[in-house]
Amino acid sequence: MLFLRYLLMAGGIGMMLAAAGILIYDAFLLVTYRRALAAGTTLPAPQPIRWRTSVALAMLAWAPLLVALSIVIVPSGMAGVRVSQVQGTLAGTLYPGVHFIAPMLEKVELFDTRDQLFTTGSVEDGKHSDNKAQPLNVQAKEGLTLGLAITVRYRVEPKRLDYIEANLPLPIEREIVPPVVASAWRELVPNYTVRDVFAARREEVRAKAASIISQKLAADGIVVKEVMLRDIQLPPEYAKGLETLLLKEQESDRMGVETDIQQKQVRIAELQAEANKVQEVKQAEGQAQVHVLQAKAEADAMQYTLPLKEKQIQQSKLEAEARKESTIKNAEAAAQAKVIDSKAEMERRNLLADAEANRIRVTAAADAERMKSEAAILKQNPLLINKIVAERLSDKLQIMMVPADGKFFFANDVLRSMNMTNHASQAEPAGDAQDK
């Protein structure tokens, strides 16, 4: 939009210059022609001056100019108010951006809506070290003059720009703010002493001054954000006396601090002694309680130990009785076992005897049966006796069959010798029995 405004203005000015150029050119041709006539030189007659074309072009040039003048751009951080040539200041605020006004009849007055500073006294910022503003001189209750370094941060209220433009002297940073701030401090400080303003009630004085300044400037559409009392310049004589007083007060404070420290050290020593005493008493009480608890524990242990010992004794008695009973039972069991073993042995022997007798009986019966059968066989075959005898005499003998009529001499001799041998053997045991 700013480019369009400049473009329209350039177009309008260009059209006016073109109209002026046409007039000048036509006038130049006319003057040249008249000089040539005066000098007797023949030139073609120039065309008449184009007044209508120039006027029409000049009139057309006002259109873009008026459009350009009707465009107003309010930059950031600013606000504006319209001032009419007919009606005066118009209500309403123009905020940053593009606005349209009636050209040639209205204009826009711009105000800075950002925070601004009013400062008295030297500025601490290095950028403004060359700008040494004078401090604000005020009188205290004693009549002494104080130099105050004050900073007031404020801004213009955008909604009340029409009131400021119509009723207040401008610029307000020189016409309104400094007198109000100075009057507020000069009305307030005389109610306090130098000592109160300098140290004792400094914050109270600053707060009251800020309240008064805010109320007065708020009525004019100015918002006060902060009032700072940066420094106070004391009179030289008072400063020296105050320095001496402060030194004495510092010495007194130092002595008081040392006295407090010593008193606290004494108190600490007393507390330590009491703490040690209490600690010793607590330790003694604790040891006594420990002994009491140990005695109680031993008594309780004895209460539990005696029944335990009695139970152990009873258990030992029961174990002895059990061992005695087990020994007796073992002996009885051993005796019974021996009796049972002896009975079993006797029964075994009886059974063996019965078995042996039975065997003997069976054997005797078998032998008798065998002998009966042998006797029957021998009865039927008498020669078998000779054969058996011959076989039993020697295994080297050869058996030879002989007739059964008994006429074989060898068999008779053999039988005879055998009979004799049998008789001799039966006679020897009889003689031995008699000798004995």
PDB file of N, CA, C and O in Angstrom, residues 189-257:
ATOM      1  N   VAL A 189       7.933  14.946  49.584  1.00  0.00           N
ATOM      2  CA  VAL A 189       9.182  14.844  50.346  1.00  0.00           C
ATOM      3  C   VAL A 189       9.209  15.765  51.562  1.00  0.00           C
ATOM      4  O   VAL A 189       9.744  15.382  52.607  1.00  0.00           O
ATOM      5  N   PRO A 190       8.651  16.973  51.522  1.00  0.00           N
ATOM      6  CA  PRO A 190       8.707  17.822  52.724  1.00  0.00           C
ATOM      7  C   PRO A 190       8.028  17.214  53.943  1.00  0.00           C
ATOM      8  O   PRO A 190       8.206  17.729  55.061  1.00  0.00           O
ATOM      9  N   ASN A 191       7.269  16.192  53.799  1.00  0.00           N
ATOM     10  CA  ASN A 191       6.629  15.548  54.945  1.00  0.00           C
ATOM     11  C   ASN A 191       7.556  14.546  55.644  1.00  0.00           C
ATOM     12  O   ASN A 191       7.169  13.962  56.660  1.00  0.00           O
ATOM     13  N   TYR A 192       8.733  14.334  55.116  1.00  0.00           N
ATOM     14  CA  TYR A 192       9.668  13.361  55.666  1.00  0.00           C
ATOM     15  C   TYR A 192      11.016  14.024  55.929  1.00  0.00           C
ATOM     16  O   TYR A 192      11.380  15.006  55.278  1.00  0.00           O
ATOM     17  N   THR A 193      11.741  13.452  56.857  1.00  0.00           N
ATOM     18  CA  THR A 193      13.101  13.908  57.132  1.00  0.00           C
ATOM     19  C   THR A 193      14.054  13.319  56.099  1.00  0.00           C
ATOM     20  O   THR A 193      13.712  12.396  55.354  1.00  0.00           O
ATOM     21  N   VAL A 194      15.273  13.876  56.101  1.00  0.00           N
ATOM     22  CA  VAL A 194      16.274  13.392  55.159  1.00  0.00           C
ATOM     23  C   VAL A 194      16.599  11.921  55.436  1.00  0.00           C
ATOM     24  O   VAL A 194      16.755  11.128  54.503  1.00  0.00           O
ATOM     25  N   ARG A 195      16.677  11.589  56.709  1.00  0.00           N
ATOM     26  CA  ARG A 195      16.989  10.201  57.069  1.00  0.00           C
ATOM     27  C   ARG A 195      15.897   9.256  56.594  1.00  0.00           C
ATOM     28  O   ARG A 195      16.181   8.149  56.105  1.00  0.00           O
ATOM     29  N   ASP A 196      14.628   9.686  56.714  1.00  0.00           N
ATOM     30  CA  ASP A 196      13.528   8.825  56.257  1.00  0.00           C
ATOM     31  C   ASP A 196      13.588   8.623  54.752  1.00  0.00           C
ATOM     32  O   ASP A 196      13.422   7.500  54.254  1.00  0.00           O
ATOM     33  N   VAL A 197      13.809   9.722  54.024  1.00  0.00           N
ATOM     34  CA  VAL A 197      13.848   9.614  52.564  1.00  0.00           C
ATOM     35  C   VAL A 197      15.048   8.802  52.104  1.00  0.00           C
ATOM     36  O   VAL A 197      14.964   8.020  51.153  1.00  0.00           O
ATOM     37  N   PHE A 198      16.182   8.987  52.804  1.00  0.00           N
ATOM     38  CA  PHE A 198      17.406   8.345  52.355  1.00  0.00           C
ATOM     39  C   PHE A 198      17.448   6.846  52.672  1.00  0.00           C
ATOM     40  O   PHE A 198      17.902   6.060  51.852  1.00  0.00           O
ATOM     41  N   ALA A 199      16.930   6.468  53.851  1.00  0.00           N
ATOM     42  CA  ALA A 199      17.095   5.067  54.238  1.00  0.00           C
ATOM     43  C   ALA A 199      15.869   4.484  54.906  1.00  0.00           C
ATOM     44  O   ALA A 199      15.326   3.464  54.463  1.00  0.00           O
ATOM     45  N   ALA A 200      15.410   5.125  55.988  1.00  0.00           N
ATOM     46  CA  ALA A 200      14.426   4.477  56.853  1.00  0.00           C
ATOM     47  C   ALA A 200      13.104   4.183  56.147  1.00  0.00           C
ATOM     48  O   ALA A 200      12.562   3.087  56.244  1.00  0.00           O
ATOM     49  N   ARG A 201      12.580   5.181  55.404  1.00  0.00           N
ATOM     50  CA  ARG A 201      11.252   5.027  54.797  1.00  0.00           C
ATOM     51  C   ARG A 201      11.317   5.321  53.298  1.00  0.00           C
ATOM     52  O   ARG A 201      10.400   5.879  52.719  1.00  0.00           O
ATOM     53  N   ARG A 202      12.388   4.914  52.712  1.00  0.00           N
ATOM     54  CA  ARG A 202      12.624   5.210  51.298  1.00  0.00           C
ATOM     55  C   ARG A 202      11.587   4.544  50.398  1.00  0.00           C
ATOM     56  O   ARG A 202      11.026   5.190  49.497  1.00  0.00           O
ATOM     57  N   GLU A 203      11.313   3.311  50.633  1.00  0.00           N
ATOM     58  CA  GLU A 203      10.340   2.593  49.809  1.00  0.00           C
ATOM     59  C   GLU A 203       8.931   3.150  49.988  1.00  0.00           C
ATOM     60  O   GLU A 203       8.145   3.222  49.038  1.00  0.00           O
ATOM     61  N   GLU A 204       8.617   3.551  51.214  1.00  0.00           N
ATOM     62  CA  GLU A 204       7.301   4.152  51.456  1.00  0.00           C
ATOM     63  C   GLU A 204       7.144   5.440  50.663  1.00  0.00           C
ATOM     64  O   GLU A 204       6.089   5.701  50.046  1.00  0.00           O
ATOM     65  N   VAL A 205       8.180   6.273  50.676  1.00  0.00           N
ATOM     66  CA  VAL A 205       8.134   7.538  49.925  1.00  0.00           C
ATOM     67  C   VAL A 205       7.990   7.254  48.437  1.00  0.00           C
ATOM     68  O   VAL A 205       7.196   7.911  47.729  1.00  0.00           O
ATOM     69  N   ARG A 206       8.741   6.290  47.919  1.00  0.00           N
ATOM     70  CA  ARG A 206       8.658   5.961  46.493  1.00  0.00           C
ATOM     71  C   ARG A 206       7.266   5.473  46.115  1.00  0.00           C
ATOM     72  O   ARG A 206       6.711   5.849  45.075  1.00  0.00           O
ATOM     73  N   ALA A 207       6.679   4.610  46.969  1.00  0.00           N
ATOM     74  CA  ALA A 207       5.354   4.072  46.665  1.00  0.00           C
ATOM     75  C   ALA A 207       4.296   5.172  46.657  1.00  0.00           C
ATOM     76  O   ALA A 207       3.413   5.214  45.777  1.00  0.00           O
ATOM     77  N   LYS A 208       4.366   6.086  47.611  1.00  0.00           N
ATOM     78  CA  LYS A 208       3.380   7.187  47.644  1.00  0.00           C
ATOM     79  C   LYS A 208       3.550   8.097  46.439  1.00  0.00           C
ATOM     80  O   LYS A 208       2.555   8.546  45.840  1.00  0.00           O
ATOM     81  N   ALA A 209       4.799   8.380  46.087  1.00  0.00           N
ATOM     82  CA  ALA A 209       5.025   9.227  44.913  1.00  0.00           C
ATOM     83  C   ALA A 209       4.507   8.559  43.648  1.00  0.00           C
ATOM     84  O   ALA A 209       3.905   9.216  42.777  1.00  0.00           O
ATOM     85  N   ALA A 210       4.732   7.266  43.525  1.00  0.00           N
ATOM     86  CA  ALA A 210       4.229   6.540  42.359  1.00  0.00           C
ATOM     87  C   ALA A 210       2.711   6.588  42.302  1.00  0.00           C
ATOM     88  O   ALA A 210       2.114   6.741  41.221  1.00  0.00           O
ATOM     89  N   SER A 211       2.061   6.460  43.464  1.00  0.00           N
ATOM     90  CA  SER A 211       0.594   6.517  43.482  1.00  0.00           C
ATOM     91  C   SER A 211       0.091   7.895  43.046  1.00  0.00           C
ATOM     92  O   SER A 211      -0.854   8.010  42.244  1.00  0.00           O
ATOM     93  N   ILE A 212       0.726   8.970  43.548  1.00  0.00           N
ATOM     94  CA  ILE A 212       0.280  10.325  43.190  1.00  0.00           C
ATOM     95  C   ILE A 212       0.492  10.582  41.704  1.00  0.00           C
ATOM     96  O   ILE A 212      -0.385  11.107  40.997  1.00  0.00           O
ATOM     97  N   ILE A 213       1.669  10.211  41.189  1.00  0.00           N
ATOM     98  CA  ILE A 213       1.968  10.435  39.769  1.00  0.00           C
ATOM     99  C   ILE A 213       1.011   9.648  38.883  1.00  0.00           C
ATOM    100  O   ILE A 213       0.512  10.154  37.862  1.00  0.00           O
ATOM    101  N   SER A 214       0.730   8.397  39.261  1.00  0.00           N
ATOM    102  CA  SER A 214      -0.171   7.568  38.458  1.00  0.00           C
ATOM    103  C   SER A 214      -1.566   8.167  38.406  1.00  0.00           C
ATOM    104  O   SER A 214      -2.212   8.193  37.347  1.00  0.00           O
ATOM    105  N   GLN A 215      -2.056   8.671  39.540  1.00  0.00           N
ATOM    106  CA  GLN A 215      -3.394   9.242  39.572  1.00  0.00           C
ATOM    107  C   GLN A 215      -3.470  10.511  38.710  1.00  0.00           C
ATOM    108  O   GLN A 215      -4.438  10.713  37.957  1.00  0.00           O
ATOM    109  N   LYS A 216      -2.461  11.361  38.803  1.00  0.00           N
ATOM    110  CA  LYS A 216      -2.507  12.614  38.061  1.00  0.00           C
ATOM    111  C   LYS A 216      -2.381  12.389  36.560  1.00  0.00           C
ATOM    112  O   LYS A 216      -3.096  13.000  35.760  1.00  0.00           O
ATOM    113  N   LEU A 217      -1.476  11.515  36.158  1.00  0.00           N
ATOM    114  CA  LEU A 217      -1.287  11.287  34.728  1.00  0.00           C
ATOM    115  C   LEU A 217      -2.402  10.423  34.137  1.00  0.00           C
ATOM    116  O   LEU A 217      -2.678  10.523  32.942  1.00  0.00           O
ATOM    117  N   ALA A 218      -3.006   9.568  34.957  1.00  0.00           N
ATOM    118  CA  ALA A 218      -4.104   8.752  34.439  1.00  0.00           C
ATOM    119  C   ALA A 218      -5.277   9.615  34.005  1.00  0.00           C
ATOM    120  O   ALA A 218      -6.002   9.260  33.065  1.00  0.00           O
ATOM    121  N   ALA A 219      -5.461  10.746  34.682  1.00  0.00           N
ATOM    122  CA  ALA A 219      -6.551  11.638  34.278  1.00  0.00           C
ATOM    123  C   ALA A 219      -6.314  12.235  32.904  1.00  0.00           C
ATOM    124  O   ALA A 219      -7.259  12.650  32.217  1.00  0.00           O
ATOM    125  N   ASP A 220      -5.064  12.279  32.460  1.00  0.00           N
ATOM    126  CA  ASP A 220      -4.727  12.840  31.147  1.00  0.00           C
ATOM    127  C   ASP A 220      -4.489  11.750  30.105  1.00  0.00           C
ATOM    128  O   ASP A 220      -3.962  12.045  29.026  1.00  0.00           O
ATOM    129  N   GLY A 221      -4.837  10.511  30.417  1.00  0.00           N
ATOM    130  CA  GLY A 221      -4.690   9.440  29.438  1.00  0.00           C
ATOM    131  C   GLY A 221      -3.290   8.874  29.340  1.00  0.00           C
ATOM    132  O   GLY A 221      -2.914   8.331  28.295  1.00  0.00           O
ATOM    133  N   ILE A 222      -2.507   9.005  30.408  1.00  0.00           N
ATOM    134  CA  ILE A 222      -1.139   8.479  30.435  1.00  0.00           C
ATOM    135  C   ILE A 222      -1.062   7.400  31.503  1.00  0.00           C
ATOM    136  O   ILE A 222      -1.421   7.641  32.672  1.00  0.00           O
ATOM    137  N   VAL A 223      -0.605   6.237  31.111  1.00  0.00           N
ATOM    138  CA  VAL A 223      -0.527   5.088  32.021  1.00  0.00           C
ATOM    139  C   VAL A 223       0.901   5.003  32.565  1.00  0.00           C
ATOM    140  O   VAL A 223       1.863   4.874  31.792  1.00  0.00           O
ATOM    141  N   VAL A 224       1.045   5.104  33.887  1.00  0.00           N
ATOM    142  CA  VAL A 224       2.352   4.999  34.539  1.00  0.00           C
ATOM    143  C   VAL A 224       2.578   3.540  34.940  1.00  0.00           C
ATOM    144  O   VAL A 224       1.773   2.964  35.676  1.00  0.00           O
ATOM    145  N   LYS A 225       3.641   2.958  34.472  1.00  0.00           N
ATOM    146  CA  LYS A 225       3.941   1.559  34.778  1.00  0.00           C
ATOM    147  C   LYS A 225       4.887   1.398  35.973  1.00  0.00           C
ATOM    148  O   LYS A 225       4.768   0.443  36.738  1.00  0.00           O
ATOM    149  N   GLU A 226       5.814   2.344  36.109  1.00  0.00           N
ATOM    150  CA  GLU A 226       6.782   2.180  37.198  1.00  0.00           C
ATOM    151  C   GLU A 226       7.434   3.525  37.501  1.00  0.00           C
ATOM    152  O   GLU A 226       7.699   4.316  36.588  1.00  0.00           O
ATOM    153  N   VAL A 227       7.651   3.740  38.796  1.00  0.00           N
ATOM    154  CA  VAL A 227       8.371   4.917  39.266  1.00  0.00           C
ATOM    155  C   VAL A 227       9.548   4.421  40.085  1.00  0.00           C
ATOM    156  O   VAL A 227       9.365   3.725  41.086  1.00  0.00           O
ATOM    157  N   MET A 228      10.752   4.768  39.664  1.00  0.00           N
ATOM    158  CA  MET A 228      11.974   4.284  40.320  1.00  0.00           C
ATOM    159  C   MET A 228      12.741   5.452  40.919  1.00  0.00           C
ATOM    160  O   MET A 228      12.960   6.482  40.250  1.00  0.00           O
ATOM    161  N   LEU A 229      13.123   5.295  42.181  1.00  0.00           N
ATOM    162  CA  LEU A 229      13.999   6.257  42.857  1.00  0.00           C
ATOM    163  C   LEU A 229      15.400   5.659  42.843  1.00  0.00           C
ATOM    164  O   LEU A 229      15.761   4.826  43.664  1.00  0.00           O
ATOM    165  N   ARG A 230      16.213   6.085  41.887  1.00  0.00           N
ATOM    166  CA  ARG A 230      17.494   5.442  41.665  1.00  0.00           C
ATOM    167  C   ARG A 230      18.584   5.923  42.610  1.00  0.00           C
ATOM    168  O   ARG A 230      19.419   5.145  43.051  1.00  0.00           O
ATOM    169  N   ASP A 231      18.573   7.204  42.921  1.00  0.00           N
ATOM    170  CA  ASP A 231      19.657   7.734  43.742  1.00  0.00           C
ATOM    171  C   ASP A 231      19.184   8.998  44.448  1.00  0.00           C
ATOM    172  O   ASP A 231      18.237   9.669  43.996  1.00  0.00           O
ATOM    173  N   ILE A 232      19.860   9.307  45.570  1.00  0.00           N
ATOM    174  CA  ILE A 232      19.563  10.513  46.348  1.00  0.00           C
ATOM    175  C   ILE A 232      20.887  11.201  46.646  1.00  0.00           C
ATOM    176  O   ILE A 232      21.802  10.582  47.213  1.00  0.00           O
ATOM    177  N   GLN A 233      20.984  12.446  46.255  1.00  0.00           N
ATOM    178  CA  GLN A 233      22.169  13.245  46.546  1.00  0.00           C
ATOM    179  C   GLN A 233      21.913  14.072  47.800  1.00  0.00           C
ATOM    180  O   GLN A 233      21.014  14.922  47.829  1.00  0.00           O
ATOM    181  N   LEU A 234      22.694  13.811  48.826  1.00  0.00           N
ATOM    182  CA  LEU A 234      22.545  14.508  50.098  1.00  0.00           C
ATOM    183  C   LEU A 234      23.367  15.799  50.093  1.00  0.00           C
ATOM    184  O   LEU A 234      24.353  15.924  49.366  1.00  0.00           O
ATOM    185  N   PRO A 235      22.980  16.761  50.931  1.00  0.00           N
ATOM    186  CA  PRO A 235      23.815  17.960  51.098  1.00  0.00           C
ATOM    187  C   PRO A 235      25.195  17.578  51.623  1.00  0.00           C
ATOM    188  O   PRO A 235      25.324  16.617  52.391  1.00  0.00           O
ATOM    189  N   PRO A 236      26.248  18.300  51.242  1.00  0.00           N
ATOM    190  CA  PRO A 236      27.603  17.901  51.660  1.00  0.00           C
ATOM    191  C   PRO A 236      27.776  17.820  53.164  1.00  0.00           C
ATOM    192  O   PRO A 236      28.344  16.852  53.683  1.00  0.00           O
ATOM    193  N   GLU A 237      27.289  18.850  53.927  1.00  0.00           N
ATOM    194  CA  GLU A 237      27.461  18.824  55.376  1.00  0.00           C
ATOM    195  C   GLU A 237      26.714  17.646  55.985  1.00  0.00           C
ATOM    196  O   GLU A 237      27.222  16.941  56.871  1.00  0.00           O
ATOM    197  N   TYR A 238      25.482  17.444  55.518  1.00  0.00           N
ATOM    198  CA  TYR A 238      24.692  16.330  56.056  1.00  0.00           C
ATOM    199  C   TYR A 238      25.327  14.990  55.685  1.00  0.00           C
ATOM    200  O   TYR A 238      25.303  14.050  56.471  1.00  0.00           O
ATOM    201  N   ALA A 239      25.892  14.938  54.490  1.00  0.00           N
ATOM    202  CA  ALA A 239      26.524  13.690  54.071  1.00  0.00           C
ATOM    203  C   ALA A 239      27.699  13.350  54.971  1.00  0.00           C
ATOM    204  O   ALA A 239      27.890  12.189  55.368  1.00  0.00           O
ATOM    205  N   LYS A 240      28.521  14.397  55.323  1.00  0.00           N
ATOM    206  CA  LYS A 240      29.648  14.135  56.229  1.00  0.00           C
ATOM    207  C   LYS A 240      29.163  13.679  57.605  1.00  0.00           C
ATOM    208  O   LYS A 240      29.663  12.724  58.180  1.00  0.00           O
ATOM    209  N   GLY A 241      28.176  14.451  58.141  1.00  0.00           N
ATOM    210  CA  GLY A 241      27.651  14.059  59.452  1.00  0.00           C
ATOM    211  C   GLY A 241      27.018  12.676  59.417  1.00  0.00           C
ATOM    212  O   GLY A 241      27.164  11.884  60.348  1.00  0.00           O
ATOM    213  N   LEU A 242      26.289  12.405  58.342  1.00  0.00           N
ATOM    214  CA  LEU A 242      25.665  11.089  58.214  1.00  0.00           C
ATOM    215  C   LEU A 242      26.711   9.980  58.088  1.00  0.00           C
ATOM    216  O   LEU A 242      26.536   8.891  58.637  1.00  0.00           O
ATOM    217  N   GLU A 243      27.814  10.316  57.382  1.00  0.00           N
ATOM    218  CA  GLU A 243      28.872   9.322  57.262  1.00  0.00           C
ATOM    219  C   GLU A 243      29.479   9.017  58.621  1.00  0.00           C
ATOM    220  O   GLU A 243      29.696   7.852  58.975  1.00  0.00           O
ATOM    221  N   THR A 244      29.730  10.106  59.424  1.00  0.00           N
ATOM    222  CA  THR A 244      30.257   9.883  60.780  1.00  0.00           C
ATOM    223  C   THR A 244      29.267   9.090  61.618  1.00  0.00           C
ATOM    224  O   THR A 244      29.631   8.162  62.357  1.00  0.00           O
ATOM    225  N   LEU A 245      27.978   9.472  61.506  1.00  0.00           N
ATOM    226  CA  LEU A 245      26.951   8.758  62.265  1.00  0.00           C
ATOM    227  C   LEU A 245      26.860   7.301  61.843  1.00  0.00           C
ATOM    228  O   LEU A 245      26.723   6.394  62.680  1.00  0.00           O
ATOM    229  N   LEU A 246      26.951   7.113  60.531  1.00  0.00           N
ATOM    230  CA  LEU A 246      26.891   5.733  60.046  1.00  0.00           C
ATOM    231  C   LEU A 246      28.082   4.914  60.523  1.00  0.00           C
ATOM    232  O   LEU A 246      27.944   3.722  60.860  1.00  0.00           O
ATOM    233  N   LEU A 247      29.266   5.578  60.562  1.00  0.00           N
ATOM    234  CA  LEU A 247      30.438   4.870  61.085  1.00  0.00           C
ATOM    235  C   LEU A 247      30.237   4.490  62.543  1.00  0.00           C
ATOM    236  O   LEU A 247      30.558   3.361  62.961  1.00  0.00           O
ATOM    237  N   LYS A 248      29.696   5.445  63.320  1.00  0.00           N
ATOM    238  CA  LYS A 248      29.432   5.125  64.725  1.00  0.00           C
ATOM    239  C   LYS A 248      28.383   4.029  64.852  1.00  0.00           C
ATOM    240  O   LYS A 248      28.501   3.120  65.691  1.00  0.00           O
ATOM    241  N   GLU A 249      27.351   4.142  64.032  1.00  0.00           N
ATOM    242  CA  GLU A 249      26.333   3.101  64.078  1.00  0.00           C
ATOM    243  C   GLU A 249      26.913   1.748  63.652  1.00  0.00           C
ATOM    244  O   GLU A 249      26.581   0.715  64.241  1.00  0.00           O
ATOM    245  N   GLN A 250      27.771   1.793  62.642  1.00  0.00           N
ATOM    246  CA  GLN A 250      28.416   0.545  62.235  1.00  0.00           C
ATOM    247  C   GLN A 250      29.279  -0.020  63.356  1.00  0.00           C
ATOM    248  O   GLN A 250      29.292  -1.233  63.593  1.00  0.00           O
ATOM    249  N   GLU A 251      30.027   0.895  64.046  1.00  0.00           N
ATOM    250  CA  GLU A 251      30.830   0.428  65.179  1.00  0.00           C
ATOM    251  C   GLU A 251      29.937  -0.141  66.266  1.00  0.00           C
ATOM    252  O   GLU A 251      30.241  -1.189  66.868  1.00  0.00           O
ATOM    253  N   SER A 252      28.838   0.587  66.532  1.00  0.00           N
ATOM    254  CA  SER A 252      27.903   0.083  67.545  1.00  0.00           C
ATOM    255  C   SER A 252      27.304  -1.253  67.121  1.00  0.00           C
ATOM    256  O   SER A 252      27.180  -2.176  67.926  1.00  0.00           O
ATOM    257  N   ASP A 253      26.930  -1.320  65.846  1.00  0.00           N
ATOM    258  CA  ASP A 253      26.388  -2.593  65.348  1.00  0.00           C
ATOM    259  C   ASP A 253      27.433  -3.704  65.449  1.00  0.00           C
ATOM    260  O   ASP A 253      27.107  -4.844  65.793  1.00  0.00           O
ATOM    261  N   ARG A 254      28.707  -3.331  65.130  1.00  0.00           N
ATOM    262  CA  ARG A 254      29.762  -4.335  65.229  1.00  0.00           C
ATOM    263  C   ARG A 254      29.939  -4.810  66.660  1.00  0.00           C
ATOM    264  O   ARG A 254      30.042  -6.018  66.925  1.00  0.00           O
ATOM    265  N   MET A 255      29.942  -3.834  67.614  1.00  0.00           N
ATOM    266  CA  MET A 255      30.059  -4.217  69.027  1.00  0.00           C
ATOM    267  C   MET A 255      28.860  -5.051  69.453  1.00  0.00           C
ATOM    268  O   MET A 255      29.004  -6.038  70.188  1.00  0.00           O
ATOM    269  N   GLY A 256      27.683  -4.627  68.982  1.00  0.00           N
ATOM    270  CA  GLY A 256      26.502  -5.417  69.324  1.00  0.00           C
ATOM    271  C   GLY A 256      26.579  -6.820  68.747  1.00  0.00           C
ATOM    272  O   GLY A 256      26.214  -7.802  69.419  1.00  0.00           O
ATOM    273  N   VAL A 257      27.077  -6.913  67.521  1.00  0.00           N
ATOM    274  CA  VAL A 257      27.210  -8.237  66.904  1.00  0.00           C
ATOM    275  C   VAL A 257      28.213  -9.082  67.659  1.00  0.00           C
ATOM    276  O   VAL A 257      28.004 -10.279  67.919  1.00  0.00           O
TER     277      VAL A 257
END
